[in-house]
PDB file of C-alpha atoms in Angstrom:
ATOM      1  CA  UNK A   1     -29.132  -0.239   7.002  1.00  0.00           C
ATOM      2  CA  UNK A   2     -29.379   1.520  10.365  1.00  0.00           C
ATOM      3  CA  UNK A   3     -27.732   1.073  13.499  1.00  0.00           C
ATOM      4  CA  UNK A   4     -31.732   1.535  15.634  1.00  0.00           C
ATOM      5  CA  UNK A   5     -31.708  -0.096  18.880  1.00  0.00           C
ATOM      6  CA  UNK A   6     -28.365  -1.817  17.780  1.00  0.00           C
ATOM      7  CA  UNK A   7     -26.650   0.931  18.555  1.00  0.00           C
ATOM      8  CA  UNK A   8     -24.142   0.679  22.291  1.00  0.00           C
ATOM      9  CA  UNK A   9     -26.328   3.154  24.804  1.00  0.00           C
ATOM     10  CA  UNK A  10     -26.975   6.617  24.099  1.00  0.00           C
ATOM     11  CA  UNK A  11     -25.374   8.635  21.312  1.00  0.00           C
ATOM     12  CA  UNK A  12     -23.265  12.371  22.000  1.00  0.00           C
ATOM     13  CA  UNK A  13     -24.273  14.419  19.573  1.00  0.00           C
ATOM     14  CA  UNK A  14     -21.343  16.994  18.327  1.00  0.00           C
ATOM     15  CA  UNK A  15     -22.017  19.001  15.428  1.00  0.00           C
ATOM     16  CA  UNK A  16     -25.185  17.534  14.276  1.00  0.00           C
ATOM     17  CA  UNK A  17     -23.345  13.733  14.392  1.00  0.00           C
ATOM     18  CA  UNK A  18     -24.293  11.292  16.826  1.00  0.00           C
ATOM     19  CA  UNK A  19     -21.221   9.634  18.173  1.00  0.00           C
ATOM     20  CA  UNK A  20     -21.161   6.157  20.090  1.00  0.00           C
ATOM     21  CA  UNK A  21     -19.458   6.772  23.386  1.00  0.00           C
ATOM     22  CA  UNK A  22     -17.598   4.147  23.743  1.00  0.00           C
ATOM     23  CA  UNK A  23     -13.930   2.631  24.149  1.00  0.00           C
ATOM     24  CA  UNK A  24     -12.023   1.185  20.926  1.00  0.00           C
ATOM     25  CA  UNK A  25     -12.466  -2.244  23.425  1.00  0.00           C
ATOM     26  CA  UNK A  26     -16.259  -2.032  22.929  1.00  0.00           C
ATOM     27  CA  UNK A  27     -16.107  -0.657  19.579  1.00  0.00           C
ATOM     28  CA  UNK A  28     -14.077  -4.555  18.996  1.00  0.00           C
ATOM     29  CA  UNK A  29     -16.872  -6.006  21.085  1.00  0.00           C
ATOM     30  CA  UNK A  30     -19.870  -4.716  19.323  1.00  0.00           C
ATOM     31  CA  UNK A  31     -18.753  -5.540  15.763  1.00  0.00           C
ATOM     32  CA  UNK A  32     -17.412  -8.971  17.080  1.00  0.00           C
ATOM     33  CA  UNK A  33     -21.298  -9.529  18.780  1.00  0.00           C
ATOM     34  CA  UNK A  34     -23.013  -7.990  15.261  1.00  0.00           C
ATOM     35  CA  UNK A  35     -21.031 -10.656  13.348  1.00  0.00           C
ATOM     36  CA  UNK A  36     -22.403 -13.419  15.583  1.00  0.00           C
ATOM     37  CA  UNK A  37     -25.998 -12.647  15.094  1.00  0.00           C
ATOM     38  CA  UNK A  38     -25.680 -12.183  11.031  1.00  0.00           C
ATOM     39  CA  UNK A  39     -25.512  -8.474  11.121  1.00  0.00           C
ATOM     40  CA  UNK A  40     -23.267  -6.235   8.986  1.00  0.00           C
ATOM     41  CA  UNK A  41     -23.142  -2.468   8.753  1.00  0.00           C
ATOM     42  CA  UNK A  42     -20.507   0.608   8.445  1.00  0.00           C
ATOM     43  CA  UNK A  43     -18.455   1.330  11.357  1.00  0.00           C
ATOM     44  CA  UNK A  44     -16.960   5.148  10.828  1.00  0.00           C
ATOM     45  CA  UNK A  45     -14.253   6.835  12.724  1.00  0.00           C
ATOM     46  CA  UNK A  46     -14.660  10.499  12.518  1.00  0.00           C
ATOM     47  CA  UNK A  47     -11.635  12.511  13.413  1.00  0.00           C
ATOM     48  CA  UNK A  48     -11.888  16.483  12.031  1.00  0.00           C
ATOM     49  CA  UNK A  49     -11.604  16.701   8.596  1.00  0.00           C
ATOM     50  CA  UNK A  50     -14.342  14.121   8.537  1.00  0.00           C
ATOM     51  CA  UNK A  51     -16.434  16.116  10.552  1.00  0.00           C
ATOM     52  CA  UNK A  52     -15.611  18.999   9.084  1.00  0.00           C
ATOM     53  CA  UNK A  53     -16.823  17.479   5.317  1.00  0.00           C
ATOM     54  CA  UNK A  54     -19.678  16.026   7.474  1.00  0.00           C
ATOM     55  CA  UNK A  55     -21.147  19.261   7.935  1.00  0.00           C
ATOM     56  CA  UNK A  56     -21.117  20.055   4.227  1.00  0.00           C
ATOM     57  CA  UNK A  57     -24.294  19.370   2.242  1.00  0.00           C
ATOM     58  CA  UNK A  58     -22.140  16.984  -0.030  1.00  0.00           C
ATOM     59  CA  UNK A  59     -21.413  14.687   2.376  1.00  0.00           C
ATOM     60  CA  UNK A  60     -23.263  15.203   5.720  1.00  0.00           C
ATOM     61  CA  UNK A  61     -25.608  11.984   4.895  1.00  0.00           C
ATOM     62  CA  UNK A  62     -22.697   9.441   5.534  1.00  0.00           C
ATOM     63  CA  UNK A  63     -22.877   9.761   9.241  1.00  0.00           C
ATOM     64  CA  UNK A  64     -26.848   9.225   9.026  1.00  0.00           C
ATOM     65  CA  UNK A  65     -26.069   6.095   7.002  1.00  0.00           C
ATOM     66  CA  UNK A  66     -23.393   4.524   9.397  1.00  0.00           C
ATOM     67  CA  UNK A  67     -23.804   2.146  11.727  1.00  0.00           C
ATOM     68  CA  UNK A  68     -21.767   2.730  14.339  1.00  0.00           C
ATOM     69  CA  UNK A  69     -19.616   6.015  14.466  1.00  0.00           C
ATOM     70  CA  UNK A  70     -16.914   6.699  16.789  1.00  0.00           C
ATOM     71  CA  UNK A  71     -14.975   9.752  17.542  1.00  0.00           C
ATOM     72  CA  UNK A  72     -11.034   9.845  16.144  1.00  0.00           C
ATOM     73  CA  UNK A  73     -10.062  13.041  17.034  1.00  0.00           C
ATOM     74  CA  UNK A  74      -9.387  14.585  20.287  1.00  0.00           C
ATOM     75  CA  UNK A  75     -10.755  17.974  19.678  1.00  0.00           C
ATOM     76  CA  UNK A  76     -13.972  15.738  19.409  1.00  0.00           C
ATOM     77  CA  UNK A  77     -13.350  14.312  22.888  1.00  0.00           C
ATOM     78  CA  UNK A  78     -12.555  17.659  24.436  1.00  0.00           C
ATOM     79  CA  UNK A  79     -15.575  19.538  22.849  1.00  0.00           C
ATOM     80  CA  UNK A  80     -17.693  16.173  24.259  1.00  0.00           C
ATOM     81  CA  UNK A  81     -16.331  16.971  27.788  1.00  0.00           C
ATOM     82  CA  UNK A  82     -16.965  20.270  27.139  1.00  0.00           C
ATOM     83  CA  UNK A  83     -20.550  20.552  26.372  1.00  0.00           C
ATOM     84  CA  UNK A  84     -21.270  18.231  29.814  1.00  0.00           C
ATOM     85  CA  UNK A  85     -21.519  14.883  27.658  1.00  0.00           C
ATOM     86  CA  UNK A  86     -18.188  13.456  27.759  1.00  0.00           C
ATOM     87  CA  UNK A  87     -16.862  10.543  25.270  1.00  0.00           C
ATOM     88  CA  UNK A  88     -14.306   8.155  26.857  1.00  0.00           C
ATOM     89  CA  UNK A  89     -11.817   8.520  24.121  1.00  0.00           C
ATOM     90  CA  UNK A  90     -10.511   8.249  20.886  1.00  0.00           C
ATOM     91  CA  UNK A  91     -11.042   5.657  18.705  1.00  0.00           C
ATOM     92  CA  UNK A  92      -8.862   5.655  15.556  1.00  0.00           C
ATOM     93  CA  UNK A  93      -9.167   4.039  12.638  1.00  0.00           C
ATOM     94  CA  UNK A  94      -5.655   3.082  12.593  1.00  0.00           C
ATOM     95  CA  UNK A  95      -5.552   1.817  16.195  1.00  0.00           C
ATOM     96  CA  UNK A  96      -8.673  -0.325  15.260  1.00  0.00           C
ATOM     97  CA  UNK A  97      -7.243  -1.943  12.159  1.00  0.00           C
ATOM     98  CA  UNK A  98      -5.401  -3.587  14.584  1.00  0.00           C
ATOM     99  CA  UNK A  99      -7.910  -4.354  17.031  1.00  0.00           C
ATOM    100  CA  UNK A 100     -10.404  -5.935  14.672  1.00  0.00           C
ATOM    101  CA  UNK A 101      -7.631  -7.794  12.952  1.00  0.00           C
ATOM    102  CA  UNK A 102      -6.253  -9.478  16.322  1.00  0.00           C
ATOM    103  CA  UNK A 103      -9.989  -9.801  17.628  1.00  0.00           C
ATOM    104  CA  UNK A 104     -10.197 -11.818  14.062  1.00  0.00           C
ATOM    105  CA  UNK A 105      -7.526 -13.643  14.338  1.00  0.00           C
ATOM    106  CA  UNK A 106      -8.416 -15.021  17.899  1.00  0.00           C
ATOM    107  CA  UNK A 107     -12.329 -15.727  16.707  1.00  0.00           C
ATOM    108  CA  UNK A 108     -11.156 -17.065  13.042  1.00  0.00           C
ATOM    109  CA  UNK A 109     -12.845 -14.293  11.148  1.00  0.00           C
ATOM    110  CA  UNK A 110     -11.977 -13.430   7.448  1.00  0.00           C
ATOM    111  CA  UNK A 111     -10.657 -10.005   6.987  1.00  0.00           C
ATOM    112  CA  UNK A 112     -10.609  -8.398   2.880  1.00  0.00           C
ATOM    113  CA  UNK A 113      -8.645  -4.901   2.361  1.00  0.00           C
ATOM    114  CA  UNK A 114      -9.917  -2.351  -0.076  1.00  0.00           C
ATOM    115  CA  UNK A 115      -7.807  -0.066  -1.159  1.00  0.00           C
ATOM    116  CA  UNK A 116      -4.272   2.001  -0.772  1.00  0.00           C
ATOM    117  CA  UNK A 117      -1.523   1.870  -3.780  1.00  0.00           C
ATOM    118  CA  UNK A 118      -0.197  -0.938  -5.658  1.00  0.00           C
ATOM    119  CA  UNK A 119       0.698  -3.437  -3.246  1.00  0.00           C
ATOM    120  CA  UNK A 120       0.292  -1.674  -0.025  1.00  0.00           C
ATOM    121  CA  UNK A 121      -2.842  -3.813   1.432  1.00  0.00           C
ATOM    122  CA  UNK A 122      -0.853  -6.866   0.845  1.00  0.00           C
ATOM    123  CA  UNK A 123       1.823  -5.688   2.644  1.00  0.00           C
ATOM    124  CA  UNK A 124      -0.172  -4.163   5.414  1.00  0.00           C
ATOM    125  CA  UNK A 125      -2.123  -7.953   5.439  1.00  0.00           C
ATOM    126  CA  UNK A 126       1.482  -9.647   5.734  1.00  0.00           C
ATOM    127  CA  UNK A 127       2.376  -7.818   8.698  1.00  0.00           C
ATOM    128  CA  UNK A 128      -1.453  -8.303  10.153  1.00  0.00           C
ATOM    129  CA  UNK A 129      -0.616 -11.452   9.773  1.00  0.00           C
ATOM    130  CA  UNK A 130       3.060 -11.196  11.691  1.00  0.00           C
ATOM    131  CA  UNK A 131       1.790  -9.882  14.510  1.00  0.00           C
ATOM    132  CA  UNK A 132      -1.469 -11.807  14.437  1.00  0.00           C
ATOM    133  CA  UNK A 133      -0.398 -15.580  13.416  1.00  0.00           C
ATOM    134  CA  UNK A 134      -3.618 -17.769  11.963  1.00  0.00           C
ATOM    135  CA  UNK A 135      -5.306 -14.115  10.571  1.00  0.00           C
ATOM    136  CA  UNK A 136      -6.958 -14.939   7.382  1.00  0.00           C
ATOM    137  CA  UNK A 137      -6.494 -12.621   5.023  1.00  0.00           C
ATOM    138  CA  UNK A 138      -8.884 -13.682   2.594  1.00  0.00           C
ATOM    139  CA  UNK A 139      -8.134 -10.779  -0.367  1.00  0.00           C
ATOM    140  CA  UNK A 140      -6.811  -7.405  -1.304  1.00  0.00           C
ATOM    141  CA  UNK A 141      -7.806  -5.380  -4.250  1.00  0.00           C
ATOM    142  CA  UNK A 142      -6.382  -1.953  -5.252  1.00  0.00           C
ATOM    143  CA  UNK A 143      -8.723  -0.444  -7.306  1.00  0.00           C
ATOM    144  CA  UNK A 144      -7.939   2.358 -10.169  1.00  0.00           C
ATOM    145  CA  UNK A 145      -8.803   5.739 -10.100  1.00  0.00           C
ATOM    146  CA  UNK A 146     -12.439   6.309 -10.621  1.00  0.00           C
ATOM    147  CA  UNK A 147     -13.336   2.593 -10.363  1.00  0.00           C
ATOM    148  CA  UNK A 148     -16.734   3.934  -8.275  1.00  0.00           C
ATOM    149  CA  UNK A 149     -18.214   4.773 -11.712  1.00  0.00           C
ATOM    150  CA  UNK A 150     -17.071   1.681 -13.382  1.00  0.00           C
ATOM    151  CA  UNK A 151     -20.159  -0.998 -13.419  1.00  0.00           C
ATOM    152  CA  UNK A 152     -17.908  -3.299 -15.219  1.00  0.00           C
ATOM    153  CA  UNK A 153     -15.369  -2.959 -12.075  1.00  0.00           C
ATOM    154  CA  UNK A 154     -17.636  -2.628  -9.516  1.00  0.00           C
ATOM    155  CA  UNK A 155     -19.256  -5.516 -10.444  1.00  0.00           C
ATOM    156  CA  UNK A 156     -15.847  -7.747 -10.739  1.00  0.00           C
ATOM    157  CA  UNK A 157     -14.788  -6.428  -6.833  1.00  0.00           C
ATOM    158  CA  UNK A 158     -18.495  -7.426  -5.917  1.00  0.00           C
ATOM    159  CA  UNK A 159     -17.893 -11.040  -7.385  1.00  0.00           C
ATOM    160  CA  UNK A 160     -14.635 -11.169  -5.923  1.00  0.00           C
ATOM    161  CA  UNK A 161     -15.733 -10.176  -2.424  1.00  0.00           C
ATOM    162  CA  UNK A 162     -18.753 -12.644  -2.330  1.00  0.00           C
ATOM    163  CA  UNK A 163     -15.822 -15.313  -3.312  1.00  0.00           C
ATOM    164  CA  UNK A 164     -13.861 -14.480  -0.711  1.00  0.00           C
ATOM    165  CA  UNK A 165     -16.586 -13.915   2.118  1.00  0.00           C
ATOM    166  CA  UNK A 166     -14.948 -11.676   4.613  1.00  0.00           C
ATOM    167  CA  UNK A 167     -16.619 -11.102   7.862  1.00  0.00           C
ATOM    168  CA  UNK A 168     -14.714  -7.205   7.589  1.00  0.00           C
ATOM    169  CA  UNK A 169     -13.423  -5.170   4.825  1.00  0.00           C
ATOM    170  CA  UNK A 170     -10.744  -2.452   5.909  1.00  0.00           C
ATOM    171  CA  UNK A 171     -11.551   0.324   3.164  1.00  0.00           C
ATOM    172  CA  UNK A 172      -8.711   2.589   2.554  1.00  0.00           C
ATOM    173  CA  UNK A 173      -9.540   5.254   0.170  1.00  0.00           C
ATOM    174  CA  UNK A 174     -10.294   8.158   2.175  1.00  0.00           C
ATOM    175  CA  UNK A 175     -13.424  10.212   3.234  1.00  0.00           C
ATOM    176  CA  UNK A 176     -15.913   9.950   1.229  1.00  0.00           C
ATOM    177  CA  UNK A 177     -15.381   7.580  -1.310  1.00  0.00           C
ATOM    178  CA  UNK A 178     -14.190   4.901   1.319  1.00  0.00           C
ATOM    179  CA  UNK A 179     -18.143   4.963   2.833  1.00  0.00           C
ATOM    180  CA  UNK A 180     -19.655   5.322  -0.036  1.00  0.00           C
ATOM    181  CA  UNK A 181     -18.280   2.096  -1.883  1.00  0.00           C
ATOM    182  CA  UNK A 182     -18.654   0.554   1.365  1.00  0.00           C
ATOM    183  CA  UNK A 183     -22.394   1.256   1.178  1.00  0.00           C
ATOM    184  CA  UNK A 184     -22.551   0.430  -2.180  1.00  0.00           C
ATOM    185  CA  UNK A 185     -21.275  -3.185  -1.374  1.00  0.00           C
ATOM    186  CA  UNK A 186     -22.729  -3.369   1.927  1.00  0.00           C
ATOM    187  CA  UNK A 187     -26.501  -3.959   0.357  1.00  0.00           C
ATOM    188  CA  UNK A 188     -25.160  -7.396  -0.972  1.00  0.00           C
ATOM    189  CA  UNK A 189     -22.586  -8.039   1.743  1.00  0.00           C
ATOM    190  CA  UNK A 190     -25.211  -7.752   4.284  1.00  0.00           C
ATOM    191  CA  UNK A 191     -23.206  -9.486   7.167  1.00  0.00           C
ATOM    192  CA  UNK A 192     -19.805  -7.693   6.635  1.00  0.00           C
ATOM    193  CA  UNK A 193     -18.566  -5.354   8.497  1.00  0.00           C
ATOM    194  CA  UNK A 194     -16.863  -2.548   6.419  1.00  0.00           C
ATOM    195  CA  UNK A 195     -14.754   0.589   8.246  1.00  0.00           C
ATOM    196  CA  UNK A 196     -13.350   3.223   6.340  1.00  0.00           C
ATOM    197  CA  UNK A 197      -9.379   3.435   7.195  1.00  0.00           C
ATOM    198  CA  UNK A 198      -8.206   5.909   5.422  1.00  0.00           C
ATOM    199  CA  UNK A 199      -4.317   5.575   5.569  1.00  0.00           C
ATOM    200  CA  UNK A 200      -3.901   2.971   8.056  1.00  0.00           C
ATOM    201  CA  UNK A 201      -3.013   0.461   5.647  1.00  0.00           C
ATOM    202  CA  UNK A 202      -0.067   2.674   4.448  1.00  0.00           C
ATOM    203  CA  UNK A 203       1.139   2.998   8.221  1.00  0.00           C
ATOM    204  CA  UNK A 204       0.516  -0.581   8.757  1.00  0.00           C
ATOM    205  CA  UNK A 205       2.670  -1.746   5.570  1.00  0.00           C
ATOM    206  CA  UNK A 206       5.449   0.970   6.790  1.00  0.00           C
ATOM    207  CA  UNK A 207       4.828   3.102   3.952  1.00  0.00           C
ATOM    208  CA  UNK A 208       4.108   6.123   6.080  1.00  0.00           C
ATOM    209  CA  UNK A 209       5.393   6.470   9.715  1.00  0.00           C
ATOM    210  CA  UNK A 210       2.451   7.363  12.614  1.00  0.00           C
ATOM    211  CA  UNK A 211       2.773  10.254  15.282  1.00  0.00           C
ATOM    212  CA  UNK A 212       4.562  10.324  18.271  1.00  0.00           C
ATOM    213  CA  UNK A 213       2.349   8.655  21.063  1.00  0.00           C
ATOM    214  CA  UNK A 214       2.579  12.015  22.847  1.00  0.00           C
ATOM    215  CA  UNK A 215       1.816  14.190  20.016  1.00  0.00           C
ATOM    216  CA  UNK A 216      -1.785  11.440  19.373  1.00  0.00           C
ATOM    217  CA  UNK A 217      -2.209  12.131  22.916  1.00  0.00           C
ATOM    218  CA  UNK A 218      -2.030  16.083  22.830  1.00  0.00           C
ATOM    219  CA  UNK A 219      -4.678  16.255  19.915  1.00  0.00           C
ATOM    220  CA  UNK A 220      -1.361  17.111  17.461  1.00  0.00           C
ATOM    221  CA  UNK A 221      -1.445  14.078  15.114  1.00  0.00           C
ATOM    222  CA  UNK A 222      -2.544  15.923  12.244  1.00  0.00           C
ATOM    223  CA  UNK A 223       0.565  18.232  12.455  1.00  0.00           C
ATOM    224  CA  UNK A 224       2.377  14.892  12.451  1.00  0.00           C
ATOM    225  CA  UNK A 225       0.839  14.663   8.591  1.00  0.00           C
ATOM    226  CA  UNK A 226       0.490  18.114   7.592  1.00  0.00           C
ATOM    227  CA  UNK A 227       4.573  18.095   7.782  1.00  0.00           C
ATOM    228  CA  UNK A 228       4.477  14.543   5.460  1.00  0.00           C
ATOM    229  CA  UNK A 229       2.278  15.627   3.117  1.00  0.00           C
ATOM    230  CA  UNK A 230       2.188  20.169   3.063  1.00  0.00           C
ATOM    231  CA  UNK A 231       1.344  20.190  -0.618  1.00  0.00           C
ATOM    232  CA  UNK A 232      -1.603  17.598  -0.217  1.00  0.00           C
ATOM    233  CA  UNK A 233      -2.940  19.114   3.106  1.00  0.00           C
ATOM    234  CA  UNK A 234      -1.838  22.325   3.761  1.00  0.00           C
ATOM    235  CA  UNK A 235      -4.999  24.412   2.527  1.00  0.00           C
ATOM    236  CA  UNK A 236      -7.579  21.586   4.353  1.00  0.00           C
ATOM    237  CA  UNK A 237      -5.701  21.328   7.662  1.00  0.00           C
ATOM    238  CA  UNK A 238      -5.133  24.668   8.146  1.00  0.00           C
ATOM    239  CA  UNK A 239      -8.171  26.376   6.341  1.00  0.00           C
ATOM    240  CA  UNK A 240     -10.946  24.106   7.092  1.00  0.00           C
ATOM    241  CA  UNK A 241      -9.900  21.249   9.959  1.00  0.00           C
ATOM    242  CA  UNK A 242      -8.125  23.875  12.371  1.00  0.00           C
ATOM    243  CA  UNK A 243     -10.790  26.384  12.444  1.00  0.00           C
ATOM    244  CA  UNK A 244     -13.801  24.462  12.452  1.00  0.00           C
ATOM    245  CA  UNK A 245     -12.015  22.429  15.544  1.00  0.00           C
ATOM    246  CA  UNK A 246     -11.886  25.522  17.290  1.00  0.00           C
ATOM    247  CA  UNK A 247     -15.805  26.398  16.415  1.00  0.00           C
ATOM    248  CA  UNK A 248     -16.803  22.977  17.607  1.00  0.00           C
ATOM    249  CA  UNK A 249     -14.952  22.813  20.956  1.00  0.00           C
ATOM    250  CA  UNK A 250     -15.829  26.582  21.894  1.00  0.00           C
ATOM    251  CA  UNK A 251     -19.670  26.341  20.839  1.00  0.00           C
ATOM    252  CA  UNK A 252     -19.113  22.695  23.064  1.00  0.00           C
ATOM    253  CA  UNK A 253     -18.275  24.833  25.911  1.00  0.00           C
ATOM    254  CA  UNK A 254     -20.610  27.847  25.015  1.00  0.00           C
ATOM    255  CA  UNK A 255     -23.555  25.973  24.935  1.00  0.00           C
ATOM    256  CA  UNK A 256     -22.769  24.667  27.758  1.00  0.00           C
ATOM    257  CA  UNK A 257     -22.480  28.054  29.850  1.00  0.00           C
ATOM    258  CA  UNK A 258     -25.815  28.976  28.096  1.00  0.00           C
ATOM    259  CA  UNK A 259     -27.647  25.661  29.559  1.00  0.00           C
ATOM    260  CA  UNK A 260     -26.209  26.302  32.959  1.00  0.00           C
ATOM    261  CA  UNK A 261     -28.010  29.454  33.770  1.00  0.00           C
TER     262      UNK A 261
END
């Protein structure tokens, strides 16, 4: 399923990926207007590390395959500006979470999460919920290790989804996997909306504290994690993400100079 004339305006393309510039108001708005005409699709927030495993033959097809993609990272943002096509901000999966869950609330939409450990999504739902009285919450499911390749599985969380009828599933088990299963279930959910979250259900349920608003503001979020979690992300931030955020903002600004004379 492709985003086509669907898509808000023109696309900025950074890397190869075309990225929807627009604000995390009209990201809200464009899902909330899909839903009203019957339309589903994959809404994916692509911050770094996601861009960085975009541009790897492995994965680079997920961004083709998305609906609507939006940029959560402000190296992306800077290397937009950059390059002469400027995006209006970032858009962050775990900022949208909430969005989409008070813009359901308000509109009586049906909201499923996907994902996170044992018992995380219903805590994260509970406190959607606080903050967002009358949010349905219509399921969780936290599936085991591996579950992609389990027909038997897959086919049980299919059944259960298509019981529950969610109008969006919040997927949290990280780039790729997350948009893949989403795709997977997205051919027979084919007006849900499903975005990849990665670990905003554990910040939601309080599991894992976010950044500083300054240090989101300054681009330094991910040194936020990479102090949480050095064993997990040590090697990725600071041998994949932080170099190949410093190749896209200065070829951004290169190819710029070369196009201006």
């Amino acid at each position: 399923m492709k985003m086509g004339k669907q898509r808000q305006g023109h696309t900025v393309v950074l890397d190869g990926v075309r990225i929807s510039p627009i604000s995390w108001r009209q990201t809200v708005d464009h899902v909330m207007t899909e839903l009203d005409a019957g339309r589903g699709g994959l809404l994916l927030t692509a911050n770094v590390d996601i861009m960085y495993q975009l541009s790897q033959p492995e994965s680079g097809d997920l961004a083709d395959k998305a609906n609507v993609v939006v940029a959560d990272g402000m190296p992306l943002v800077w290397a937009s500006h950059l390059q002469g096509t400027p995006l209006p901000e970032r858009v962050t999966g775990a900022d949208l979470v909430w969005h989409l869950s008070e813009e359901a609330a308000v509109q009586g939409r049906r909201v499923f999460l996907l994902g996170a450990g044992p018992g995380v999504a219903e805590r994260a739902g509970a406190e959607f919920v606080r903050q967002n009285p009358g949010l349905q919450i219509v399921g969780t499911d936290c599936p085991p290790e591996g579950f992609e390749s389990d027909e038997q599985y897959m086919t049980g969380l299919l059944d259960r989804l298509q019981a529950a009828a969610p109008d969006l599933v919040f997927v949290a088990l990280g780039f790729p996997k997350q948009e893949r299963v989403a795709l997977q279930l997205l051919e027979h959910l084919p007006k849900t909306w499903f975005m990849g979250c990665g670990g905003a259900l554990d910040m939601a349920a309080g599991e894992v504290p976010r950044a500083h608003p300054v240090l989101q503001d300054i681009g330094a979020e991910w040194l936020h994690r990479l102090f949480q979690e050095p064993r997990r992300l040590a090697r990725r931030y600071l041998v994949d993400d932080v170099p190949y955020a410093l190749r896209l903002v200065s070829s951004a600004a290169i190819g710029r100079l070369k196009r201006s004379r």
